[in-house]
Amino acid sequence: MACKDSKTTAVTNTITKDTTLVKKDTVVVPPVKTEIKYKSLIGIADTTFVRIADFSGDFAYDLRYATTNNFLKEKVYDCPECYTRAKTAKALLAANSDFIKLGYRIKFFDCYRPNSVQYKMWKIVPNPQYVANPKKGSIHNKGGAVDITLETLDGVEVDMGTDFDFFGKKAYHDNTNLPEEILANRKLLKETMEKHGFWSIRTEWWHYNLSAMSNAKVANFKWDCK
């Protein structure tokens, strides 16, 4: 809640982007092709921590706990990064592929959370209704949970009825007293994530756990801030 190593292998895909045209005297220099190379998850152990952005450029990010724009009103991450275990990343890539076909993509609010950060959160809000007790840990601390929403491929966030980390009945999955558009958006998110092995919790429309990671160990892996 709150929500309440092995080496990488070959490149999977390459995207080319044109840089801005640059004028040198009166001659227009042709655009320079730059390559973005994404890694492959093939051959990486399921329990290895991986950075999602290294494997796809098709996700969006609004990592709230690296800011003060969250229910804690404090920044608890040193920098915004989204890591998960490799098994979770594989399921997220598959789910996002389905969303993209429909004109959407996953936007992350939170991903793997070091257990030391869980202790920081517990110190600020020591209430198990909102923050999992760090002694037991959260599935976020195992690299198997994500907090997400959907946005269009043009970057417009889909209306889910509440903001992330809104703790009230309006955020509940079983609350049907909402406009049909919002209910349809939540249904799309939930059914697609469940198709790829995730399960939700009743009180938070944004939170998804990968079932296969429920028994993973609580971790305190920390990423480097560049």
Coordinates of C-alpha atoms in Angstrom, one line a residue:
M1 CA 0.0 0.0 0.0
A2 CA 0.9 3.6 -0.6
C3 CA 0.4 2.7 -1.7
K4 CA -1.2 1.8 1.4
D5 CA 23.3 -9.3 -11.3
S6 CA 23.1 -10.3 -14.4
K7 CA 24.3 -8.7 -17.6
T8 CA 22.0 -7.3 -20.2
T9 CA 22.0 -8.8 -23.7
A10 CA 21.4 -7.6 -27.2
V11 CA 19.4 -4.6 -28.4
T12 CA 15.8 -5.3 -29.1
N13 CA 14.9 -2.2 -31.1
T14 CA 16.4 1.0 -32.4
I15 CA 14.6 4.3 -32.8
T16 CA 16.1 7.1 -34.9
K17 CA 15.4 10.8 -34.2
D18 CA 16.2 13.8 -36.3
T19 CA 18.0 16.7 -34.6
T20 CA 17.2 20.3 -35.4
L21 CA 18.5 21.6 -38.6
V22 CA 21.6 23.7 -38.1
K23 CA 22.7 26.5 -40.5
K24 CA 26.5 26.9 -41.1
D25 CA 27.0 30.1 -43.0
T26 CA 24.6 29.7 -46.0
V27 CA 24.8 25.9 -46.1
V28 CA 22.1 23.8 -44.3
V29 CA 23.7 20.9 -42.6
P30 CA 21.7 17.7 -43.0
P31 CA 20.0 16.4 -39.8
V32 CA 22.2 14.1 -37.8
K33 CA 20.7 10.7 -37.0
T34 CA 21.0 9.7 -33.4
E35 CA 20.2 6.2 -32.2
I36 CA 18.4 5.2 -29.0
K37 CA 19.2 1.7 -28.2
Y38 CA 17.0 -0.3 -25.9
K39 CA 18.2 -3.4 -24.0
S40 CA 16.6 -6.8 -24.1
L41 CA 15.3 -8.7 -21.1
I42 CA 16.2 -12.0 -22.7
G43 CA 18.6 -13.9 -20.5
I44 CA 18.2 -11.6 -17.5
A45 CA 17.2 -13.4 -14.3
D46 CA 13.6 -12.7 -13.2
T47 CA 14.8 -11.4 -9.8
T48 CA 17.3 -8.8 -11.2
F49 CA 16.4 -5.2 -10.8
V50 CA 16.1 -3.3 -14.1
R51 CA 15.4 0.3 -15.1
I52 CA 12.3 0.3 -17.2
A53 CA 13.5 3.2 -19.4
D54 CA 16.4 1.1 -20.5
F55 CA 14.1 -1.4 -22.2
S56 CA 11.4 0.9 -23.8
G57 CA 10.7 4.5 -24.7
D58 CA 7.0 3.9 -24.8
F59 CA 6.2 4.7 -21.1
A60 CA 5.5 8.0 -19.4
Y61 CA 6.5 9.0 -15.9
D62 CA 5.3 11.3 -13.1
L63 CA 7.3 9.8 -10.1
R64 CA 5.6 11.7 -7.3
Y65 CA 7.7 10.5 -4.4
A66 CA 10.7 12.2 -5.9
T67 CA 8.7 15.5 -5.5
T68 CA 6.6 17.1 -2.8
N69 CA 3.5 16.5 -4.9
N70 CA 2.3 13.5 -2.9
F71 CA 0.2 12.7 0.1
L72 CA 3.3 12.8 2.3
K73 CA 4.0 16.4 1.2
E74 CA 7.7 15.4 1.3
K75 CA 10.3 14.2 -1.2
V76 CA 11.5 10.7 -0.2
Y77 CA 13.5 9.6 -3.3
D78 CA 16.8 11.3 -4.1
C79 CA 15.9 11.2 -7.8
P80 CA 13.1 10.0 -10.0
E81 CA 13.7 6.5 -11.4
C82 CA 11.5 3.5 -12.2
Y83 CA 13.0 0.1 -11.4
T84 CA 11.3 -3.2 -11.0
R85 CA 12.3 -6.9 -11.0
A86 CA 12.9 -8.2 -14.5
K87 CA 9.8 -10.5 -14.3
T88 CA 7.6 -7.4 -13.5
A89 CA 9.2 -5.4 -16.3
K90 CA 8.4 -8.2 -18.8
A91 CA 4.7 -8.1 -17.8
L92 CA 4.6 -4.3 -18.0
L93 CA 6.1 -4.3 -21.5
A94 CA 3.5 -6.8 -22.6
A95 CA 0.6 -4.8 -21.0
N96 CA 1.9 -1.6 -22.5
S97 CA 2.0 -3.1 -25.9
D98 CA -1.7 -3.9 -25.6
F99 CA -2.5 -0.3 -24.4
I100 CA -0.5 1.2 -27.3
K101 CA -2.6 -0.7 -29.8
L102 CA -5.6 1.2 -28.3
G103 CA -3.9 4.6 -28.4
Y104 CA -2.7 4.7 -24.7
R105 CA 0.4 4.1 -22.7
I106 CA 1.2 3.4 -19.1
K107 CA 2.3 6.4 -16.9
F108 CA 4.2 5.5 -13.7
F109 CA 3.6 7.2 -10.4
D110 CA 5.8 4.8 -8.4
C111 CA 7.6 1.6 -9.0
Y112 CA 10.1 -0.4 -6.9
R113 CA 10.6 1.3 -3.6
P114 CA 13.7 0.5 -1.4
N115 CA 12.8 -0.6 2.1
S116 CA 14.8 2.3 3.5
V117 CA 12.3 4.6 1.7
Q118 CA 9.4 2.6 3.2
Y119 CA 10.9 3.5 6.6
K120 CA 11.0 7.2 5.6
M121 CA 7.4 7.1 4.6
W122 CA 6.4 5.2 7.8
K123 CA 8.2 7.9 9.9
I124 CA 6.1 10.6 8.2
V125 CA 2.8 8.7 8.2
P126 CA 2.9 5.7 10.6
N127 CA -0.5 4.5 9.7
P128 CA -1.0 1.1 8.0
Q129 CA -4.1 2.4 6.3
Y130 CA -1.9 4.5 4.1
V131 CA 1.7 3.1 4.4
A132 CA 2.7 -0.5 4.7
N133 CA 4.7 -1.2 7.9
P134 CA 8.4 -1.4 6.7
K135 CA 9.1 -4.3 9.2
K136 CA 6.9 -6.5 7.0
G137 CA 7.4 -4.5 3.8
S138 CA 5.3 -3.8 0.8
I139 CA 5.3 -5.6 -2.6
H140 CA 6.7 -2.3 -3.8
N141 CA 9.7 -3.2 -1.7
K142 CA 9.9 -6.5 -3.6
G143 CA 10.0 -4.9 -7.1
G144 CA 6.6 -6.4 -7.9
A145 CA 4.2 -3.5 -7.6
V146 CA 3.6 -0.3 -9.6
D147 CA 1.3 2.7 -9.2
I148 CA 0.1 3.7 -12.7
T149 CA -2.5 5.4 -14.8
L150 CA -3.0 5.7 -18.6
E151 CA -2.4 8.6 -20.9
T152 CA -3.0 9.0 -24.6
L153 CA 0.0 8.7 -27.0
D154 CA -0.2 12.5 -27.3
G155 CA 0.4 12.8 -23.5
V156 CA -3.1 13.6 -22.3
E157 CA -3.8 11.8 -19.0
V158 CA -6.9 9.7 -18.9
D159 CA -9.6 10.7 -16.4
M160 CA -9.7 8.1 -13.6
G161 CA -11.9 10.1 -11.3
T162 CA -9.3 11.0 -8.6
D163 CA -5.7 11.9 -8.4
F164 CA -3.0 9.4 -7.5
D165 CA -3.0 8.6 -3.7
F166 CA -6.5 9.9 -3.1
F167 CA -7.5 7.9 -0.1
G168 CA -11.3 7.8 -0.1
K169 CA -14.3 5.8 -1.5
K170 CA -14.1 7.7 -4.8
A171 CA -10.8 5.8 -5.5
Y172 CA -12.3 2.3 -4.8
H173 CA -12.6 -0.2 -7.6
D174 CA -16.1 -1.2 -6.4
N175 CA -17.4 2.4 -6.3
T176 CA -19.7 2.5 -9.4
N177 CA -21.2 5.9 -8.5
L178 CA -19.0 7.6 -11.1
P179 CA -19.5 8.8 -14.7
E180 CA -19.5 6.0 -17.2
E181 CA -16.3 7.4 -18.9
I182 CA -14.3 7.1 -15.7
L183 CA -15.7 3.6 -15.0
A184 CA -14.7 2.6 -18.5
N185 CA -11.2 4.0 -18.1
R186 CA -10.7 2.1 -14.9
K187 CA -12.1 -1.1 -16.4
L188 CA -9.7 -0.9 -19.3
L189 CA -6.7 -0.4 -17.0
K190 CA -7.8 -3.2 -14.6
E191 CA -8.7 -5.8 -17.2
T192 CA -5.6 -5.3 -19.3
M193 CA -3.3 -5.5 -16.2
E194 CA -5.0 -8.6 -15.0
K195 CA -4.6 -10.2 -18.4
H196 CA -0.8 -9.9 -17.8
G197 CA -0.7 -11.3 -14.3
F198 CA -1.3 -8.3 -12.2
W199 CA -3.9 -7.9 -9.5
S200 CA -5.4 -4.8 -7.9
I201 CA -6.4 -3.8 -4.4
R202 CA -9.9 -2.7 -3.8
T203 CA -9.2 0.8 -2.4
E204 CA -6.7 2.1 -5.0
W205 CA -7.5 2.2 -8.7
W206 CA -3.8 3.0 -9.5
H207 CA -2.0 0.1 -7.6
Y208 CA -1.1 -3.2 -9.3
N209 CA 0.8 -6.1 -8.0
L210 CA 2.3 -8.8 -10.1
S211 CA 1.0 -12.1 -8.6
A212 CA 4.2 -14.0 -9.4
M213 CA 6.3 -11.6 -7.3
S214 CA 4.2 -11.9 -4.1
N215 CA 6.7 -14.2 -2.4
A216 CA 9.8 -12.3 -3.5
K217 CA 12.1 -10.9 -0.8
V218 CA 11.9 -7.4 0.5
A219 CA 14.9 -5.5 -0.9
N220 CA 16.8 -2.4 -0.3
F221 CA 18.5 -2.1 -3.6
K222 CA 19.3 1.6 -4.4
W223 CA 19.9 3.1 -7.8
D224 CA 22.5 5.7 -8.6
C225 CA 21.3 9.2 -9.3
K226 CA 23.0 10.6 -12.4

